[in-house]
Coordinates of C-alpha atoms in Angstrom, one line a residue:
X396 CA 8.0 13.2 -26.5
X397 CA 11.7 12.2 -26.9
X398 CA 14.1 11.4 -23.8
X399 CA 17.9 12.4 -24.6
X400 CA 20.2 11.2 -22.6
X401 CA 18.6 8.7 -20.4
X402 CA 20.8 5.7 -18.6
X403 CA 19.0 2.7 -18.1
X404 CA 19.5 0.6 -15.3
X405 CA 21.8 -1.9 -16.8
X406 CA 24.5 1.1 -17.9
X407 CA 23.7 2.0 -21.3
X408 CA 22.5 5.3 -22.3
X409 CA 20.3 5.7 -25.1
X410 CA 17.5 8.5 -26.2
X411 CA 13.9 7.3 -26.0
X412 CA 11.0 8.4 -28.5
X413 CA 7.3 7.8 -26.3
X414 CA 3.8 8.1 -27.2
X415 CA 1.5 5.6 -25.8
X416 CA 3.8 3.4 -25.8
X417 CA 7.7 3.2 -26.3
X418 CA 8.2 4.0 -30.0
X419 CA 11.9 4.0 -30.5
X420 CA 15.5 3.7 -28.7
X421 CA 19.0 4.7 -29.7
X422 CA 21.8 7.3 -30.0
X423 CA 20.8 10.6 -31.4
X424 CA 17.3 10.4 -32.0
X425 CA 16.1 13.7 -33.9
X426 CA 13.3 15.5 -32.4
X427 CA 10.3 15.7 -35.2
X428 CA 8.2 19.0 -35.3
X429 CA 6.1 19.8 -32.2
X430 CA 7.9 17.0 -30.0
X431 CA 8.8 17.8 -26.6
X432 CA 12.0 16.9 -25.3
X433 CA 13.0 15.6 -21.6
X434 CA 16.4 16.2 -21.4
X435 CA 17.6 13.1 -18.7
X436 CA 21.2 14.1 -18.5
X437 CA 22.8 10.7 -17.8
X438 CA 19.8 10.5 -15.1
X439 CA 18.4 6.9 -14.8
X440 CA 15.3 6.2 -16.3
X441 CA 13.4 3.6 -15.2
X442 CA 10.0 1.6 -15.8
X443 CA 7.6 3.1 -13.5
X444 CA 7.0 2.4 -10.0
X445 CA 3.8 0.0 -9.4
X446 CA 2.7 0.3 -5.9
X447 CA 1.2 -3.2 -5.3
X448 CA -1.4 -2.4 -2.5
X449 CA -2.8 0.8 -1.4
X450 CA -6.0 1.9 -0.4
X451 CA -6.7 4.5 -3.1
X452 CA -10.1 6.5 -1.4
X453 CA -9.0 5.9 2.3
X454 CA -5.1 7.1 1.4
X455 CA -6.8 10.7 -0.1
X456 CA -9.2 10.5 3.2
X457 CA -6.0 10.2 5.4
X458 CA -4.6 13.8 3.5
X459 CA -6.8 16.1 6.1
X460 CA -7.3 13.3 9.1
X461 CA -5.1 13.8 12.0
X462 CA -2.9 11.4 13.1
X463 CA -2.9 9.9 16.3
X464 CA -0.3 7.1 16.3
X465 CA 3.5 7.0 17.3
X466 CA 5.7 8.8 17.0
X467 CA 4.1 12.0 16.5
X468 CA 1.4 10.8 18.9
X469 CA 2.9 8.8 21.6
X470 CA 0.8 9.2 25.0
X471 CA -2.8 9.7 26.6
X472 CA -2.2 13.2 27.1
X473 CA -1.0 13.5 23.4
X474 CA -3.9 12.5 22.2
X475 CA -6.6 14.6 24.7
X476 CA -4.9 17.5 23.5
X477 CA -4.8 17.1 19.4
X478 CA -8.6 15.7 19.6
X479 CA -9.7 18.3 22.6
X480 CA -8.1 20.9 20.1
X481 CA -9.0 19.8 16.7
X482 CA -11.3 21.6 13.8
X483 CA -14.2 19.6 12.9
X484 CA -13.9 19.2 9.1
X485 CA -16.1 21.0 6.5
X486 CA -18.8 17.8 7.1
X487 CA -19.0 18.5 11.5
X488 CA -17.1 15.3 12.2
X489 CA -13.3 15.0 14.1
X490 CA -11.7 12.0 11.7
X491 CA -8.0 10.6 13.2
X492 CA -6.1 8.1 11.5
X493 CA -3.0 5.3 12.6
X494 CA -4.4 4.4 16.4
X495 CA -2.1 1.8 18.1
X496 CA -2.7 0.8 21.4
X497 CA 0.6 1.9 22.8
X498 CA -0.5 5.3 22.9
X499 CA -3.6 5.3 25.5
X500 CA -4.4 1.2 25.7
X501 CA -7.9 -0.1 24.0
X502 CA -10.2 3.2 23.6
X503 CA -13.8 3.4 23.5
X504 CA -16.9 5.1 23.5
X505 CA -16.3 6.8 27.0
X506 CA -12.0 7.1 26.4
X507 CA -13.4 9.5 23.6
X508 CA -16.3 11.2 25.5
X509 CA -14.0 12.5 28.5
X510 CA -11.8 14.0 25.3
X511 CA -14.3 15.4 23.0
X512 CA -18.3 15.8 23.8
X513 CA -20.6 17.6 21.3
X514 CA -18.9 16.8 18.2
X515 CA -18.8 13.2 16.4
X516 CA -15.3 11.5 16.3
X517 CA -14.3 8.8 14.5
X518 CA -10.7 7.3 15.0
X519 CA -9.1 4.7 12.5
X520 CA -6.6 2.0 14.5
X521 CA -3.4 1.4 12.2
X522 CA -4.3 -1.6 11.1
X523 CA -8.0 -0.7 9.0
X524 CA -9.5 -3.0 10.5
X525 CA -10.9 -1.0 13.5
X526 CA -13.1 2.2 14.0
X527 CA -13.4 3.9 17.9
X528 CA -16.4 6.0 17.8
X529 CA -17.5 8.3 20.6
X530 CA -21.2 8.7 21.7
X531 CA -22.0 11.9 19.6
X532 CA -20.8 9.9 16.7
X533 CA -22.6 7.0 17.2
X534 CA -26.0 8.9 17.7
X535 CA -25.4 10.1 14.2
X536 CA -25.2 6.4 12.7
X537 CA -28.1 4.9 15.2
X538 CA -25.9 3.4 17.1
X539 CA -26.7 5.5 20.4
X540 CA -26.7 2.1 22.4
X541 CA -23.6 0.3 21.3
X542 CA -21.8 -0.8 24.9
X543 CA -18.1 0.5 23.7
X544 CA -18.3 1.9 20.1
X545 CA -15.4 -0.1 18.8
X546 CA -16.8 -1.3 15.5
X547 CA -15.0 -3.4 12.6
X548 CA -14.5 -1.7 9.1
X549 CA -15.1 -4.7 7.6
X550 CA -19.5 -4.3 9.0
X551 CA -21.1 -1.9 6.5
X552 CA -24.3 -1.5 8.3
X553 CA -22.8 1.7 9.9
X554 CA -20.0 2.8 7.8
X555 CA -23.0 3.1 5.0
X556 CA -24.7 5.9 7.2
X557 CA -21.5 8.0 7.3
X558 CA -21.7 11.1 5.0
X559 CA -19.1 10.4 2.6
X560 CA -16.0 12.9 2.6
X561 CA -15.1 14.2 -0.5
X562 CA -11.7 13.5 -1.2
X563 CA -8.9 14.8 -2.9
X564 CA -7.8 12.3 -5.3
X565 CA -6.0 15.4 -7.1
X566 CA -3.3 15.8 -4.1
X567 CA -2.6 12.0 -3.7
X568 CA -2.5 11.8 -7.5
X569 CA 0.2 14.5 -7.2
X570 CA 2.1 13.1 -4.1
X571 CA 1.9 9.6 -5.4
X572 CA 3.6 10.8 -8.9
X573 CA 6.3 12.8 -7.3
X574 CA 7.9 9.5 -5.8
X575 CA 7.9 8.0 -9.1
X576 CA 4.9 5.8 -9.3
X577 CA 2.7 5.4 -12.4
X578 CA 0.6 2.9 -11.0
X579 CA -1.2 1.0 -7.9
X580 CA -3.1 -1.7 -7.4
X581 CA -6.0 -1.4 -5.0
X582 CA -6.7 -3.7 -2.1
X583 CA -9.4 -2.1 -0.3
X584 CA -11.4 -5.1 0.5
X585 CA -15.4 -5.1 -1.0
X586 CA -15.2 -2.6 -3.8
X587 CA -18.3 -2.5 -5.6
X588 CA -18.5 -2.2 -9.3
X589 CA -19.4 1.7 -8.6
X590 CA -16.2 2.1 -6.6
X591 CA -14.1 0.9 -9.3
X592 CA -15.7 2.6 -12.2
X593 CA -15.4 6.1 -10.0
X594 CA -11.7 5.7 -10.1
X595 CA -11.3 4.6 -13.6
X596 CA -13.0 7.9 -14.7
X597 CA -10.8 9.7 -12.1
X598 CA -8.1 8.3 -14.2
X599 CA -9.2 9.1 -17.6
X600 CA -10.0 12.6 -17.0
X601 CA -6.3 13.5 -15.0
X602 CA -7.7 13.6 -11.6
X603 CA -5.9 10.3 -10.4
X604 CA -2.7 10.0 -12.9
X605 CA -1.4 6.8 -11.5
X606 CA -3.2 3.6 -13.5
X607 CA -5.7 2.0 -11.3
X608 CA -5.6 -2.0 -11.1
X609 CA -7.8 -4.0 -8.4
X610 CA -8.2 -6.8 -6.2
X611 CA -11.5 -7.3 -5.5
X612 CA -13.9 -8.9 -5.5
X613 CA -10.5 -11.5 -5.8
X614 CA -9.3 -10.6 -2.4
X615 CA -10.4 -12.5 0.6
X616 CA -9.4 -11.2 4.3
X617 CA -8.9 -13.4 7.2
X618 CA -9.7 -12.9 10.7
X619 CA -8.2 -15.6 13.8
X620 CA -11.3 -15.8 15.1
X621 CA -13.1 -16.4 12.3
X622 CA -10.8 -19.2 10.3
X623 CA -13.1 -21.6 7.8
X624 CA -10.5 -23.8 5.6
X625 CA -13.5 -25.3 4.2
X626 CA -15.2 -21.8 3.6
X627 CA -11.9 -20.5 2.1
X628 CA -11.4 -23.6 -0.1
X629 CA -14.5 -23.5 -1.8
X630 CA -14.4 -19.4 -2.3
X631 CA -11.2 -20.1 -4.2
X632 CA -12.4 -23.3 -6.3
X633 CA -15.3 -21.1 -7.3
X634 CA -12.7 -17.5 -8.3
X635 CA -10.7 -20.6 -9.9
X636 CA -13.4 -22.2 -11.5
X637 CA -14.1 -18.7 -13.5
X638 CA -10.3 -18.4 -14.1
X639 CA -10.0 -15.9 -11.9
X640 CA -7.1 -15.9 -9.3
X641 CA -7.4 -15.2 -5.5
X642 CA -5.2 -12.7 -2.9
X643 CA -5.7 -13.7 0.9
X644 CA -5.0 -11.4 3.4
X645 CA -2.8 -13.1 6.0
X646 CA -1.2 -11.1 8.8
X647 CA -1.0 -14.0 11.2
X648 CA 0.9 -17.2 10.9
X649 CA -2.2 -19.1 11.8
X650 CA -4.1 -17.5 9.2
X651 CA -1.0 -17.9 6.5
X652 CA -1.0 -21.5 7.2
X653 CA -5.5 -22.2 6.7
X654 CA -4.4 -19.9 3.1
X655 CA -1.8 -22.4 1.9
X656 CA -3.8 -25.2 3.2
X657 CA -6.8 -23.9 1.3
X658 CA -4.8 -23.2 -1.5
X659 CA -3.3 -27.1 -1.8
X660 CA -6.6 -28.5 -1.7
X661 CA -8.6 -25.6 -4.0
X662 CA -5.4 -25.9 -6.6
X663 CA -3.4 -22.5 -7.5
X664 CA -3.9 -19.8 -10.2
X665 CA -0.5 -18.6 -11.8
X666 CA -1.5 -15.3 -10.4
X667 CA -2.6 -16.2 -7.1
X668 CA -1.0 -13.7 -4.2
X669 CA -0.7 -13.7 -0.6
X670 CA -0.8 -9.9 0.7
X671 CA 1.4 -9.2 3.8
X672 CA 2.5 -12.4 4.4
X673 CA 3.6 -10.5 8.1
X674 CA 4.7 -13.8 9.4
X675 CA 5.9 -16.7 7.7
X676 CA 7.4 -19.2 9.7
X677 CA 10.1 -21.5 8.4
X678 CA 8.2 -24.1 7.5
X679 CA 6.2 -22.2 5.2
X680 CA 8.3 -20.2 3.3
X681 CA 8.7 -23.8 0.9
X682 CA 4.9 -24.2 1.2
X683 CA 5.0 -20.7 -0.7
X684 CA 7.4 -21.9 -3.5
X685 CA 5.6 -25.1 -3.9
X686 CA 2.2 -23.2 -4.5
X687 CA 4.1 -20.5 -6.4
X688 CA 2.3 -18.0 -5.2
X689 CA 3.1 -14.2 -5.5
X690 CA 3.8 -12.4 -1.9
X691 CA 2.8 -8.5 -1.8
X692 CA 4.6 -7.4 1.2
X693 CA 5.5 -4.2 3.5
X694 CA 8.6 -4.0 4.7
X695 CA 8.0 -0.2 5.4
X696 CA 6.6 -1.5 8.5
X697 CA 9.7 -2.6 10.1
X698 CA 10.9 0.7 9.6
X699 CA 7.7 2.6 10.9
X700 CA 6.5 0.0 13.7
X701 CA 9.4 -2.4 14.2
X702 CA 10.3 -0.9 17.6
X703 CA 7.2 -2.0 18.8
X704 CA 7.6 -5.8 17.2
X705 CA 11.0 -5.8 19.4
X706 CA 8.7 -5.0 22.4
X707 CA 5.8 -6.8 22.0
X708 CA 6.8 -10.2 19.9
X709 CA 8.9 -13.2 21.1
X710 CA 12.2 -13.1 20.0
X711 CA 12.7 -16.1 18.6
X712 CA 9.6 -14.7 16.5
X713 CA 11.8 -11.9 14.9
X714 CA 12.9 -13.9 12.4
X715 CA 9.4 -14.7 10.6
X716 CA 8.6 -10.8 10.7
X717 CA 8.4 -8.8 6.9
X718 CA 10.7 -11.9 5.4
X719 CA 12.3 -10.6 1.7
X720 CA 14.9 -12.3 1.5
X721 CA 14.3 -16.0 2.2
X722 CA 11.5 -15.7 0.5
X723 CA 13.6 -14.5 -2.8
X724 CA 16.0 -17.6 -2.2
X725 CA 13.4 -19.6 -2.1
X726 CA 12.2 -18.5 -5.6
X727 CA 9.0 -16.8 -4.4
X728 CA 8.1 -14.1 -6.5
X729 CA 8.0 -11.1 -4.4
X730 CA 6.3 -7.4 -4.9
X731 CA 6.5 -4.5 -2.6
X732 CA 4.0 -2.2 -1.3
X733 CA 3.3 0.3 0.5
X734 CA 0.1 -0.5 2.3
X735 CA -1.0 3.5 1.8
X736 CA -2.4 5.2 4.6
X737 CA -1.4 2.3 6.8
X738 CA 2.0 2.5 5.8
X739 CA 4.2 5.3 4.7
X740 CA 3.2 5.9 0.8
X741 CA 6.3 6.5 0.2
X742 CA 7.7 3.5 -2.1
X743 CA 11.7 4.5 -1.6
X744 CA 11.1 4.1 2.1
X745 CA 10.1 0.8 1.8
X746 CA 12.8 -0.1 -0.8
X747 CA 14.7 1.1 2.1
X748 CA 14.0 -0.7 4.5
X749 CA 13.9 -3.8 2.8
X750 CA 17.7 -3.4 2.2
X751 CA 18.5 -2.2 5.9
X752 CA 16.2 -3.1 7.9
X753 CA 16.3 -0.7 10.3
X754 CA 14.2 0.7 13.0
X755 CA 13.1 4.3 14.3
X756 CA 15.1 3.8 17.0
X757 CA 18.1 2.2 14.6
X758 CA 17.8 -1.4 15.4
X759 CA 18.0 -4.0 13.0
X760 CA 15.3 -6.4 13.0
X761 CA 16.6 -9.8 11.1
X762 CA 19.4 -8.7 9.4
X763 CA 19.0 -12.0 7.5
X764 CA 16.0 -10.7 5.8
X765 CA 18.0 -8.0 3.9
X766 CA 18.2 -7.9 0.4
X767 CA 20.2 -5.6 -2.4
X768 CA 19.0 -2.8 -3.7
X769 CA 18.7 -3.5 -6.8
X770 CA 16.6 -6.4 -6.0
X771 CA 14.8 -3.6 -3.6
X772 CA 13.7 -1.1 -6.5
X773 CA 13.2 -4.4 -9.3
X774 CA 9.9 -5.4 -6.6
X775 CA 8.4 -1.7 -7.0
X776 CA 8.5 -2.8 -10.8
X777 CA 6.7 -5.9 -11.4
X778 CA 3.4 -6.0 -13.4
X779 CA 0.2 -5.3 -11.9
X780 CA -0.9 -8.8 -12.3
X781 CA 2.2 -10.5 -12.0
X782 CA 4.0 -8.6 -9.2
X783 CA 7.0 -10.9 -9.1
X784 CA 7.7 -10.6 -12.9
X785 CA 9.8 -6.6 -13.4
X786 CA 8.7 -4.5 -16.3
X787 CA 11.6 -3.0 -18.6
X788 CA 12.4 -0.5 -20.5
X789 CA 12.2 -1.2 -24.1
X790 CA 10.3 -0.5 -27.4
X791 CA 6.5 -1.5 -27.6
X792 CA 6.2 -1.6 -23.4
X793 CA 4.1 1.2 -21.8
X794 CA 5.6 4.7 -21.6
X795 CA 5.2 4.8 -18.2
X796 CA 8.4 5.9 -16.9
X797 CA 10.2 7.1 -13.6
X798 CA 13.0 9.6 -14.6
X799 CA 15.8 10.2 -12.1
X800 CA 18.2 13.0 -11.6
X801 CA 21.5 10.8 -10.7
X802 CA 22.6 7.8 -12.7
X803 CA 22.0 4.1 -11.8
X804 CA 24.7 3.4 -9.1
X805 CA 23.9 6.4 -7.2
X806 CA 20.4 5.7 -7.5
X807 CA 20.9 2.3 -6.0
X808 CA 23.2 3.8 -3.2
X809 CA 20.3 6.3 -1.8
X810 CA 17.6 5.1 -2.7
X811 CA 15.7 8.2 -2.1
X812 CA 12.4 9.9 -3.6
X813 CA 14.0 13.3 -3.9
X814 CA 15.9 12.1 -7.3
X815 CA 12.4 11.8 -8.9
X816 CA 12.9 14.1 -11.5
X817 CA 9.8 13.2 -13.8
X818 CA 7.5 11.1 -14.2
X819 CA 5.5 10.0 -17.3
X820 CA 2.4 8.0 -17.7
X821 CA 1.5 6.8 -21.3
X822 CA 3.8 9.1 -23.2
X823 CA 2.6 12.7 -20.6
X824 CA 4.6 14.3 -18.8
X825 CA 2.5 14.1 -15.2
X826 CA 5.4 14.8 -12.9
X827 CA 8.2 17.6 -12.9
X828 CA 10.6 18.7 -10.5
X829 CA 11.0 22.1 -11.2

């Protein structure tokens, strides 16, 4: 396929031959015989977007869930009416995504059964690290007796006896390429060799167009109550030891500071990452640098939960919430994410709100934490393994490629997924605005 007419980021305008790969760049590239052509019109053209950590099978779950978080769900009466209302799915169960507390304080098994009785629910808090299950539901996984049916994601002993939903990798594949992105690194903690081979295939037969990268079995998530430095040390000496780096989960500043501890004494990888990093106080943002250690970060979140952080976090706590920019200046390499379902999956959001900082209710949260956008959009384009390094556009990289329908500086200036034009991955056209 050629590309006439596309502006990169840096101003200059060029035509772009692709196959698997970049081919050939310059002004007034003939088309050959048979060659499509993707007329750009001055429109940027970019390297595509790399999500840095989603949840792949749990984001295509989340497409027919309901949602029972803020804002759309904000109250206990909110919720008894969606889930009193609601259409089992085709396999008998009621499955509700994005809990948070604020809307009807900590449910349980018997919350649930005055709302729904007869029919197996299963709600999802925001954070994926917690399932609510009522007592019809958790009959059907033998766990009839459990005193509150609040059950971590992280035990498989009952999530194994679910009946596994079929889900659409096809629509997230589509609504993932509309915003631009050709790839995505999963995170889902404990993916098994199957898991990751399912989604390969997916990829290599067009039903998930975005190229899949992974953390596991290299990621390691931490819990408060459960902190083990010495645990955590040797787990990383060992991933080390095979030349393999780590990413540690750290949403916490206690459990940020056992990860750089554990890191110091196990030694670093080049391509060791923190994921989240949700609060980094001062002190640790040189810890980071020293280590030089990638962050993956979300801050999408500000601008979907960051009312609630104004609320419910000390104020003179704001300012280690979703850091960007410090952690730039401090030479940290940074990636973006999306967190998808948790967060929004929409990358420009978070490119967004990495610049502005703004939340629903248009507050700024640690206007010190803003960064350009440019420097915004160049974290959605780092490598999959080197997040903090950006890809380019140029002969013999990938021809994975975001096209845009308005030039660079009015790119920058919105920010927004609705310019996606098209989007190719490997030299095919997956994505077309019509």
């Amino acid at each position: 396929m050629l590309i006439r007419r596309a502006a990169l980021l840096d101003g200059t305008t060029t035509d772009i031959r692709v196959g698997e790969r970049i081919e050939e760049m310059g002004d007034g590239l003939v088309a050959g015989p048979g060659e499509g052509v993707l007329y750009a019109g001055g429109g940027a053209v970019l390297p595509g977007l790399h999500d840095h950590h989603v949840h792949v099978r749990s984001a295509a779950s989340a497409l027919d869930s309901f949602f029972v978080g803020p804002p759309g769900v904000s109250t206990e009466t909110e919720l008894t009416h969606l889930l009193s209302n609601a259409t089992p799915g085709a396999d008998g169960w009621i499955r509700a995504v994005g809990y948070h507390e604020s809307v009807a304080g900590d449910l349980d098994r018997t919350a649930l059964d005055a709302m729904v009785r007869g029919v197996p629910v299963r709600i999802q808090h925001r954070s994926g690290a917690l399932w609510i299950l009522n007592s019809e539901a958790l009959g059907r996984v033998g766990l009839a007796d459990h005193p509150d049916g609040r059950l971590r994601s992280a035990d498989h002993g009952w999530s194994d006896l679910l009946q596994r939903r079929e889900s659409d990798l096809a629509e997230l594949s589509r609504r993932i390429t509309a915003t631009g992105v050709t790839g995505v690194t999963d995170a889902t903690p404990d993916l098994d060799a199957d898991d990751m081979v399912s989604l390969v295939v997916a990829h290599r037969r067009g039903e998930f167009r975005p190229r899949p990268s992974f953390l596991s079995p290299g990621k390691k998530i931490l819990h408060d109550d459960r902190l083990d430095l010495d645990g955590l040390t040797e787990w990383i000496g060992g991933r080390h030891g095979e030349g393999r780096p780590v990413a540690v989960h750290c949403v916490t500043a206690a459990q940020l500071v056992v990860a750089i501890a554990a890191l110091r004494a196990a030694g670093s990888h080049p391509q060791d990452r923190i994921e989240h990093a949700a609060v980094v106080p001062d002190d640790n943002v040189a810890d980071l640098a020293d280590l030089g250690v990638t962050v993956v970060t979300q801050p999408n979140f500000v601008a979907e939960r960051g009312d609630h952080y104004l609320a419910d976090v000390p104020a003179d706590e704001h300012a280690q919430l979703w850091r960007v920019a410090s952690l730039v200046k401090a030479a940290v390499p940074v990636g973006l994410s999306t967190d998808m379902p948790f967060g929004h999956g929409d990358p420009w959001t978070a490119m967004r709100a990495a610049v502005y900082r703004t939340t629903p209710s248009g507050a700024v949260l640690n206007a010190n934490e803003c960064v350009s956008a440019p420097e915004a959009l160049t974290m959605f384009l780092g490598r999959p393994d080197r997040p903090g390094q950006a890809r380019s556009v140029a002969v013999g990289e990938p021809a994975d490629l975001c096209v845009l329908s308005e030039p660079p500086a009015t790119a920058l200036a919105e920010l927004d997924a609705g310019m996606v034009a098209a989007t190719v991955i490997g030299g095919e056209l997956v994505y077309f605005a019509m």
